[in-house]
Coordinates of C-alpha atoms in Angstrom, one line a residue:
Chain S
D31 CA 16.6 -83.6 -41.6
A32 CA 16.2 -81.0 -44.3
K33 CA 18.5 -78.3 -43.0
T34 CA 18.7 -75.1 -45.2
T35 CA 21.5 -72.6 -45.9
Q36 CA 20.8 -69.1 -47.0
P37 CA 22.9 -65.9 -47.3
N38 CA 22.5 -63.7 -44.2
S39 CA 21.6 -60.6 -46.3
M40 CA 21.2 -59.4 -49.8
E41 CA 20.7 -56.0 -51.3
S42 CA 19.0 -54.9 -54.5
N43 CA 17.6 -51.9 -56.2
E44 CA 14.0 -51.1 -56.6
E45 CA 12.4 -52.3 -59.8
E46 CA 15.2 -54.8 -60.5
P47 CA 14.9 -58.6 -60.3
V48 CA 16.1 -60.3 -57.1
H49 CA 17.3 -63.9 -56.9
L50 CA 17.4 -65.4 -53.4
P51 CA 19.3 -68.7 -53.1
C52 CA 18.7 -71.6 -50.7
N53 CA 20.7 -74.8 -50.3
H54 CA 18.8 -77.8 -49.0
S55 CA 21.1 -80.7 -49.9
T56 CA 19.6 -83.1 -47.4
I57 CA 16.0 -82.7 -48.5
S58 CA 14.1 -85.9 -49.1
G59 CA 12.5 -86.8 -52.4
T60 CA 8.9 -86.1 -51.2
D61 CA 9.5 -82.9 -49.3
Y62 CA 8.2 -79.7 -50.8
I63 CA 10.3 -76.6 -50.7
H64 CA 8.5 -73.7 -49.1
W65 CA 9.4 -70.1 -49.0
Y66 CA 8.1 -67.6 -46.5
R67 CA 8.7 -64.0 -45.8
Q68 CA 8.5 -61.9 -42.7
L69 CA 7.9 -58.2 -43.1
P70 CA 9.0 -55.9 -40.2
S71 CA 7.0 -56.4 -37.0
Q72 CA 4.8 -59.1 -38.6
G73 CA 4.5 -62.8 -38.5
P74 CA 5.9 -64.8 -41.4
E75 CA 3.7 -65.3 -44.4
Y76 CA 3.7 -68.0 -47.1
V77 CA 5.2 -67.0 -50.5
I78 CA 5.4 -70.0 -52.7
H79 CA 6.3 -73.7 -52.7
G80 CA 7.2 -76.5 -55.2
L81 CA 8.5 -80.0 -55.5
T82 CA 10.4 -80.5 -58.7
S83 CA 9.1 -78.1 -61.3
N84 CA 9.5 -74.4 -61.4
V85 CA 6.5 -72.5 -60.0
N86 CA 5.0 -69.1 -60.5
N87 CA 2.4 -67.2 -58.6
R88 CA 1.4 -63.6 -58.2
M89 CA 4.1 -62.9 -55.6
A90 CA 7.2 -64.7 -57.0
S91 CA 8.7 -67.5 -59.0
L92 CA 10.5 -70.5 -57.6
A93 CA 13.3 -72.2 -59.6
I94 CA 14.2 -75.6 -58.3
A95 CA 17.5 -77.3 -59.3
E96 CA 17.2 -80.6 -61.2
D97 CA 18.9 -82.4 -58.3
R98 CA 16.6 -80.6 -55.8
K99 CA 19.6 -79.6 -53.6
S100 CA 19.0 -76.0 -54.1
S101 CA 16.3 -73.5 -55.1
T102 CA 16.0 -69.8 -56.0
L103 CA 13.2 -67.5 -55.1
I104 CA 12.8 -64.9 -57.8
L105 CA 11.2 -61.5 -57.3
H106 CA 10.8 -60.1 -60.8
R107 CA 10.6 -56.4 -60.0
A108 CA 11.5 -55.7 -56.4
T109 CA 9.6 -52.9 -54.6
L110 CA 10.3 -51.3 -51.3
R111 CA 7.5 -53.4 -49.8
D112 CA 9.5 -56.5 -50.6
A113 CA 12.1 -55.6 -48.0
A114 CA 11.8 -58.5 -45.5
V115 CA 13.5 -61.6 -44.2
Y116 CA 13.0 -64.6 -46.5
Y117 CA 13.0 -68.1 -45.3
C118 CA 13.2 -71.3 -47.2
N119 CA 12.0 -74.5 -45.6
G120 CA 12.1 -78.2 -46.7
M121 CA 8.8 -79.3 -45.4
G122 CA 9.2 -82.8 -44.2
G123 CA 7.2 -84.6 -41.6
G124 CA 7.4 -84.0 -37.8
A125 CA 9.6 -81.3 -36.3
D126 CA 11.9 -81.2 -39.4
G127 CA 9.2 -79.7 -41.5
L128 CA 8.5 -77.0 -38.9
T129 CA 12.1 -75.9 -38.5
F130 CA 13.4 -72.7 -40.1
G131 CA 16.9 -71.4 -40.7
K132 CA 18.0 -67.8 -40.1
G133 CA 16.7 -66.6 -43.5
T134 CA 18.0 -63.9 -45.8
H135 CA 17.5 -60.2 -44.9
L136 CA 16.6 -58.5 -48.2
I137 CA 17.3 -54.8 -48.4
I138 CA 15.8 -52.8 -51.3
Q139 CA 17.4 -49.5 -52.2
P140 CA 15.2 -46.9 -53.8
Chain I
N1043 CA -12.0 -67.0 -41.2
A1044 CA -10.0 -65.2 -38.6
G1045 CA -7.0 -67.5 -39.3
V1046 CA -4.5 -67.8 -36.5
T1047 CA -5.1 -65.5 -33.5
Q1048 CA -2.8 -64.8 -30.6
T1049 CA -3.5 -63.1 -27.3
P1050 CA -2.1 -60.9 -25.7
K1051 CA -0.2 -58.8 -28.2
F1052 CA 2.1 -57.5 -25.6
Q1053 CA 3.0 -58.7 -22.1
V1054 CA 5.4 -57.6 -19.4
L1055 CA 6.3 -60.1 -16.6
K1056 CA 8.5 -60.1 -13.6
T1057 CA 11.0 -62.9 -13.2
G1058 CA 9.4 -65.9 -11.6
Q1059 CA 5.8 -65.1 -12.7
S1060 CA 3.8 -67.5 -14.8
M1061 CA 1.5 -66.9 -17.7
T1062 CA -0.2 -68.5 -20.7
L1063 CA 0.1 -67.3 -24.2
Q1064 CA -3.1 -68.1 -26.1
C1065 CA -3.3 -69.3 -29.7
A1066 CA -6.4 -70.3 -31.7
Q1067 CA -7.1 -71.2 -35.3
D1068 CA -10.5 -71.6 -37.0
M1069 CA -9.3 -73.5 -40.1
N1070 CA -9.6 -77.0 -38.6
H1071 CA -5.8 -77.5 -39.0
E1072 CA -4.2 -80.6 -37.4
Y1073 CA -0.7 -79.2 -37.0
M1074 CA 0.0 -76.3 -34.6
S1075 CA 3.3 -74.9 -33.5
W1076 CA 4.9 -72.4 -31.2
Y1077 CA 8.1 -70.4 -32.2
R1078 CA 10.1 -67.8 -30.5
Q1079 CA 12.1 -65.1 -32.3
D1080 CA 14.8 -63.2 -30.5
P1081 CA 15.9 -59.8 -31.9
G1082 CA 17.6 -60.1 -35.3
M1083 CA 17.3 -63.9 -35.2
G1084 CA 15.3 -66.5 -37.0
L1085 CA 12.4 -68.6 -35.8
R1086 CA 13.1 -71.4 -33.3
L1087 CA 10.6 -74.1 -32.7
I1088 CA 9.5 -74.5 -29.1
H1089 CA 6.7 -77.2 -29.2
Y1090 CA 4.4 -78.5 -31.7
S1091 CA 1.2 -80.7 -32.0
V1092 CA 0.0 -82.9 -34.8
G1093 CA -3.5 -83.2 -33.4
A1094 CA -5.6 -82.9 -30.2
G1095 CA -4.0 -84.7 -27.4
I1096 CA -0.6 -85.0 -29.1
T1097 CA 2.3 -82.7 -28.5
D1098 CA 6.1 -82.9 -28.9
Q1099 CA 9.2 -80.9 -28.3
G1100 CA 10.9 -78.7 -30.8
E1101 CA 14.4 -77.1 -30.7
V1102 CA 14.0 -75.0 -27.5
P1103 CA 11.4 -76.6 -25.2
N1104 CA 12.9 -75.9 -21.8
G1105 CA 10.8 -73.6 -19.6
Y1106 CA 7.7 -74.0 -21.6
N1107 CA 4.7 -76.4 -21.4
V1108 CA 1.9 -77.0 -23.9
S1109 CA -1.3 -79.0 -24.2
R1110 CA -3.8 -79.6 -27.0
S1111 CA -7.2 -80.4 -25.7
T1112 CA -9.1 -79.2 -28.8
T1113 CA -8.2 -78.9 -32.5
E1114 CA -8.7 -75.1 -32.3
D1115 CA -6.5 -74.1 -29.3
F1116 CA -2.8 -74.6 -28.4
P1117 CA -1.8 -72.5 -25.4
L1118 CA 1.9 -72.0 -24.4
R1119 CA 2.6 -71.9 -20.7
L1120 CA 5.6 -70.2 -19.0
L1121 CA 5.8 -71.8 -15.6
S1122 CA 8.5 -69.4 -14.1
A1123 CA 9.4 -66.6 -16.4
A1124 CA 13.1 -65.7 -16.9
P1125 CA 14.7 -62.7 -18.6
S1126 CA 16.1 -65.2 -21.2
Q1127 CA 12.5 -65.8 -22.3
T1128 CA 12.1 -62.2 -23.5
S1129 CA 11.2 -62.6 -27.1
V1130 CA 8.4 -62.5 -29.7
Y1131 CA 6.3 -65.6 -29.8
F1132 CA 4.5 -66.8 -32.9
C1133 CA 1.9 -69.5 -33.2
A1134 CA 1.4 -71.3 -36.5
S1135 CA -0.9 -73.9 -38.0
R1136 CA -1.2 -76.1 -41.0
T1137 CA -3.4 -78.8 -42.3
G1138 CA -2.4 -82.4 -42.6
Q1139 CA 0.9 -84.2 -42.6
G1140 CA 1.7 -83.7 -46.2
S1141 CA 4.6 -81.5 -46.9
Y1142 CA 2.5 -79.8 -49.6
N1143 CA 0.6 -77.7 -47.1
E1144 CA 1.9 -74.3 -46.1
Q1145 CA 1.9 -72.8 -42.5
F1146 CA -0.3 -69.9 -41.4
F1147 CA 1.2 -67.7 -38.7
G1148 CA -0.4 -65.5 -36.1
P1149 CA 0.6 -61.9 -35.5
G1150 CA 2.8 -62.7 -32.5
T1151 CA 3.0 -61.9 -28.8
R1152 CA 5.8 -59.6 -27.7
L1153 CA 6.9 -60.7 -24.2
T1154 CA 9.3 -58.9 -21.9
V1155 CA 10.5 -60.5 -18.7
L1156 CA 12.1 -58.1 -16.2

């Protein structure tokens, strides 16, 4: 099963880039890597996902290691609204693809 | 689309009472899941369903029952509430089996068991 490992918390300053790491060394070759975030008192929301290539969208960028055992979510210019818990998830089939780790609590300092 | 909706938003129960948390989605998603989130903790999977009539256990299924009679609805039943079930409950859905597809989460139900 695609278990993930993330740092418990990270801190960054407003308007600076943030790199959030995730290790998923047991991910299978066909599992997409998904990132979600959870703002305070809200349900999680989708951020970005990818398989092998780096991906960009309006919210963030996703850099995936060549061996796919790790990935990094990049917030290019953090704002106070980016303070949240960020979860990475190796989306396999069955319950494995629905299981989340503890995530990284991102703190943004003004 | 309303997305994933959950009712009620808040609920207080006494130990031993039963209740059903409602979850509905209008996106015709096959997969639906229930999670609980304890204070300061991550999401833990309770039960999930890959389609109408099919359910399976997640990481923490004890004390909870589910059924899936329609594609749209996936209620979570607490048969005899315990203080250890005090938590925030999230329902989620996603389309298909492919790992390409992201999950959509509801706003949550905050449950307190006294």
